[in-house]
């Protein structure tokens, strides 16, 4: 099984296991890489935002805690042990949350980052660094903008690290 097919199968099995465990965590990405005789399996997790009411586009979403990632790691590991996707070959499992250097691409990515400072590049080539005030399924509200920004007009968006946030919280 090639790495892409293995990643898809791992995503399916671990997603089902996390949903069944009721941890409020979803699989954000899975990567399988060859590393000598072993394989490296990286599973990125994110907070499940599917339970947030559709009309709520502004409430902040807490990032995953280390305890939540640790609990999810146990579930992910058990799910991998219970399926044959990895075969007999040894592998190393890394489970973490996505870092701030990861591009925001889906409505759920934006929803998880309401309240944070973003660097946004649009399809017309313009760019801005603004606070994300609201994120819906198809549009964003950015601080200082007088209109909603359709997600279809965003070519790249990334969280910017702030050492001192206006609300007093650390990034």
mmCIF file of C-alpha atoms in Angstrom:
data_model
loop_
_atom_site.group_PDB
_atom_site.id
_atom_site.type_symbol
_atom_site.label_atom_id
_atom_site.label_comp_id
_atom_site.label_asym_id
_atom_site.label_seq_id
_atom_site.Cartn_x
_atom_site.Cartn_y
_atom_site.Cartn_z
ATOM 1 C CA UNK A 1 0.000 0.000 0.000
ATOM 2 C CA UNK A 2 1.462 3.371 -0.973
ATOM 3 C CA UNK A 3 1.752 6.280 1.476
ATOM 4 C CA UNK A 4 -1.291 8.143 0.126
ATOM 5 C CA UNK A 5 -3.569 5.104 0.380
ATOM 6 C CA UNK A 6 -2.201 4.297 3.838
ATOM 7 C CA UNK A 7 -2.867 7.888 4.977
ATOM 8 C CA UNK A 8 -6.471 7.716 3.711
ATOM 9 C CA UNK A 9 -7.088 4.421 5.511
ATOM 10 C CA UNK A 10 -5.472 5.721 8.710
ATOM 11 C CA UNK A 11 -7.604 8.876 8.506
ATOM 12 C CA UNK A 12 -10.762 6.793 8.237
ATOM 13 C CA UNK A 13 -9.918 4.432 11.113
ATOM 14 C CA UNK A 14 -8.625 7.104 13.490
ATOM 15 C CA UNK A 15 -11.507 9.485 12.715
ATOM 16 C CA UNK A 16 -14.036 6.783 13.553
ATOM 17 C CA UNK A 17 -12.193 5.890 16.770
ATOM 18 C CA UNK A 18 -11.991 9.544 17.903
ATOM 19 C CA UNK A 19 -15.663 10.112 17.137
ATOM 20 C CA UNK A 20 -16.617 6.976 19.062
ATOM 21 C CA UNK A 21 -14.460 8.092 22.009
ATOM 22 C CA UNK A 22 -16.327 11.414 22.138
ATOM 23 C CA UNK A 23 -13.215 13.486 22.778
ATOM 24 C CA UNK A 24 -14.292 16.507 20.717
ATOM 25 C CA UNK A 25 -11.229 16.047 18.509
ATOM 26 C CA UNK A 26 -11.017 15.368 14.773
ATOM 27 C CA UNK A 27 -8.243 14.238 12.437
ATOM 28 C CA UNK A 28 -6.979 17.263 10.541
ATOM 29 C CA UNK A 29 -4.293 15.554 8.459
ATOM 30 C CA UNK A 30 -2.348 12.292 8.213
ATOM 31 C CA UNK A 31 1.046 11.851 6.591
ATOM 32 C CA UNK A 32 2.963 8.608 6.146
ATOM 33 C CA UNK A 33 6.662 8.825 5.297
ATOM 34 C CA UNK A 34 9.348 6.234 4.785
ATOM 35 C CA UNK A 35 12.164 6.624 7.310
ATOM 36 C CA UNK A 36 14.707 3.907 6.668
ATOM 37 C CA UNK A 37 13.304 0.541 7.710
ATOM 38 C CA UNK A 38 10.513 2.199 9.631
ATOM 39 C CA UNK A 39 7.659 4.396 8.626
ATOM 40 C CA UNK A 40 6.739 7.672 10.263
ATOM 41 C CA UNK A 41 3.009 8.270 10.756
ATOM 42 C CA UNK A 42 2.090 11.865 11.618
ATOM 43 C CA UNK A 43 -1.473 12.513 12.712
ATOM 44 C CA UNK A 44 -2.547 16.134 13.171
ATOM 45 C CA UNK A 45 -5.587 16.782 15.336
ATOM 46 C CA UNK A 46 -7.944 19.729 15.712
ATOM 47 C CA UNK A 47 -10.869 20.694 17.896
ATOM 48 C CA UNK A 48 -14.189 19.471 16.469
ATOM 49 C CA UNK A 49 -16.186 22.557 15.495
ATOM 50 C CA UNK A 50 -19.095 20.648 13.933
ATOM 51 C CA UNK A 51 -21.097 20.944 17.159
ATOM 52 C CA UNK A 52 -20.950 24.755 17.217
ATOM 53 C CA UNK A 53 -24.330 26.152 16.101
ATOM 54 C CA UNK A 54 -24.202 27.407 12.502
ATOM 55 C CA UNK A 55 -25.346 30.880 13.532
ATOM 56 C CA UNK A 56 -22.423 31.225 15.980
ATOM 57 C CA UNK A 57 -19.588 32.586 13.855
ATOM 58 C CA UNK A 58 -17.821 34.684 16.497
ATOM 59 C CA UNK A 59 -17.207 32.733 19.699
ATOM 60 C CA UNK A 60 -13.560 31.777 20.235
ATOM 61 C CA UNK A 61 -12.546 28.115 20.042
ATOM 62 C CA UNK A 62 -10.009 26.987 22.612
ATOM 63 C CA UNK A 63 -6.943 25.241 21.198
ATOM 64 C CA UNK A 64 -6.345 21.625 22.167
ATOM 65 C CA UNK A 65 -4.603 21.135 25.493
ATOM 66 C CA UNK A 66 -1.697 18.747 25.995
ATOM 67 C CA UNK A 67 -3.974 16.501 28.053
ATOM 68 C CA UNK A 68 -6.504 16.331 25.197
ATOM 69 C CA UNK A 69 -3.779 15.491 22.680
ATOM 70 C CA UNK A 70 -2.418 12.848 25.049
ATOM 71 C CA UNK A 71 -5.835 11.227 25.470
ATOM 72 C CA UNK A 72 -6.427 11.349 21.713
ATOM 73 C CA UNK A 73 -2.993 9.806 21.107
ATOM 74 C CA UNK A 74 -4.034 6.730 23.085
ATOM 75 C CA UNK A 75 -7.179 6.421 20.957
ATOM 76 C CA UNK A 76 -5.253 6.932 17.687
ATOM 77 C CA UNK A 77 -2.615 4.373 18.703
ATOM 78 C CA UNK A 78 -5.265 1.780 19.585
ATOM 79 C CA UNK A 79 -7.058 2.406 16.276
ATOM 80 C CA UNK A 80 -3.829 1.834 14.351
ATOM 81 C CA UNK A 81 -3.050 -1.312 16.331
ATOM 82 C CA UNK A 82 -6.542 -2.606 15.554
ATOM 83 C CA UNK A 83 -6.297 -2.306 11.777
ATOM 84 C CA UNK A 84 -3.911 -3.950 9.353
ATOM 85 C CA UNK A 85 -2.989 -0.841 7.388
ATOM 86 C CA UNK A 86 0.554 -0.667 8.795
ATOM 87 C CA UNK A 87 1.238 -4.354 8.231
ATOM 88 C CA UNK A 88 4.084 -6.058 10.061
ATOM 89 C CA UNK A 89 6.624 -3.293 9.467
ATOM 90 C CA UNK A 90 7.573 -1.101 12.418
ATOM 91 C CA UNK A 91 6.405 2.496 12.489
ATOM 92 C CA UNK A 92 6.737 5.571 14.661
ATOM 93 C CA UNK A 93 3.554 7.440 15.543
ATOM 94 C CA UNK A 94 3.559 11.197 16.094
ATOM 95 C CA UNK A 95 0.302 12.844 17.173
ATOM 96 C CA UNK A 96 -0.015 16.604 17.647
ATOM 97 C CA UNK A 97 -2.194 19.569 16.863
ATOM 98 C CA UNK A 98 -1.524 21.580 13.721
ATOM 99 C CA UNK A 99 0.960 24.392 14.253
ATOM 100 C CA UNK A 100 0.380 28.053 13.569
ATOM 101 C CA UNK A 101 2.583 27.808 10.486
ATOM 102 C CA UNK A 102 -0.030 25.690 8.742
ATOM 103 C CA UNK A 103 -2.149 27.472 6.139
ATOM 104 C CA UNK A 104 -5.862 27.855 6.854
ATOM 105 C CA UNK A 105 -7.793 26.276 4.002
ATOM 106 C CA UNK A 106 -11.207 25.074 5.193
ATOM 107 C CA UNK A 107 -14.127 26.844 6.850
ATOM 108 C CA UNK A 108 -13.388 24.783 9.992
ATOM 109 C CA UNK A 109 -9.765 26.029 10.012
ATOM 110 C CA UNK A 110 -10.986 29.624 9.976
ATOM 111 C CA UNK A 111 -13.691 28.917 12.589
ATOM 112 C CA UNK A 112 -11.067 27.527 14.998
ATOM 113 C CA UNK A 113 -9.073 30.753 14.691
ATOM 114 C CA UNK A 114 -11.702 33.439 15.321
ATOM 115 C CA UNK A 115 -10.113 36.204 17.380
ATOM 116 C CA UNK A 116 -6.610 35.600 16.072
ATOM 117 C CA UNK A 117 -4.499 37.800 13.837
ATOM 118 C CA UNK A 118 -4.280 36.464 10.269
ATOM 119 C CA UNK A 119 -2.220 37.243 7.220
ATOM 120 C CA UNK A 120 -4.612 36.949 4.256
ATOM 121 C CA UNK A 121 -3.766 36.951 0.542
ATOM 122 C CA UNK A 122 -6.654 37.390 -1.886
ATOM 123 C CA UNK A 123 -7.204 36.241 -5.450
ATOM 124 C CA UNK A 124 -6.641 39.815 -6.712
ATOM 125 C CA UNK A 125 -3.110 39.734 -5.230
ATOM 126 C CA UNK A 126 -3.831 42.103 -2.363
ATOM 127 C CA UNK A 127 -2.880 41.114 1.167
ATOM 128 C CA UNK A 128 -3.728 42.233 4.654
ATOM 129 C CA UNK A 129 -2.970 41.371 8.236
ATOM 130 C CA UNK A 130 -6.183 41.629 10.239
ATOM 131 C CA UNK A 131 -7.933 40.069 13.185
ATOM 132 C CA UNK A 132 -10.510 37.437 12.252
ATOM 133 C CA UNK A 133 -13.766 38.596 13.854
ATOM 134 C CA UNK A 134 -16.133 35.974 12.426
ATOM 135 C CA UNK A 135 -15.941 32.881 10.238
ATOM 136 C CA UNK A 136 -18.937 31.325 8.534
ATOM 137 C CA UNK A 137 -19.166 28.455 6.061
ATOM 138 C CA UNK A 138 -18.461 30.685 3.054
ATOM 139 C CA UNK A 139 -17.230 34.066 4.281
ATOM 140 C CA UNK A 140 -15.059 35.870 6.825
ATOM 141 C CA UNK A 141 -15.313 39.128 8.715
ATOM 142 C CA UNK A 142 -11.932 40.789 9.165
ATOM 143 C CA UNK A 143 -11.269 43.725 11.485
ATOM 144 C CA UNK A 144 -11.130 46.992 9.558
ATOM 145 C CA UNK A 145 -13.063 45.626 6.568
ATOM 146 C CA UNK A 146 -16.491 47.085 5.833
ATOM 147 C CA UNK A 147 -17.716 43.988 3.980
ATOM 148 C CA UNK A 148 -17.564 40.216 4.360
ATOM 149 C CA UNK A 149 -14.743 38.435 2.539
ATOM 150 C CA UNK A 150 -15.860 35.364 0.556
ATOM 151 C CA UNK A 151 -13.643 32.332 1.216
ATOM 152 C CA UNK A 152 -13.474 31.885 -2.559
ATOM 153 C CA UNK A 153 -11.459 35.143 -2.698
ATOM 154 C CA UNK A 154 -8.833 33.915 -0.203
ATOM 155 C CA UNK A 155 -5.837 32.207 -1.792
ATOM 156 C CA UNK A 156 -3.755 31.935 1.385
ATOM 157 C CA UNK A 157 -4.307 32.634 5.069
ATOM 158 C CA UNK A 158 -2.090 31.983 8.045
ATOM 159 C CA UNK A 159 -2.199 32.744 11.762
ATOM 160 C CA UNK A 160 0.301 35.374 12.872
ATOM 161 C CA UNK A 161 2.023 34.919 16.210
ATOM 162 C CA UNK A 162 1.276 37.646 18.737
ATOM 163 C CA UNK A 163 3.305 37.963 21.887
ATOM 164 C CA UNK A 164 0.853 40.436 23.434
ATOM 165 C CA UNK A 165 -2.763 40.156 22.363
ATOM 166 C CA UNK A 166 -5.283 42.955 22.964
ATOM 167 C CA UNK A 167 -7.487 40.593 25.033
ATOM 168 C CA UNK A 168 -4.581 39.772 27.349
ATOM 169 C CA UNK A 169 -4.287 36.126 26.249
ATOM 170 C CA UNK A 170 -1.119 34.635 24.846
ATOM 171 C CA UNK A 171 -1.302 33.253 21.303
#
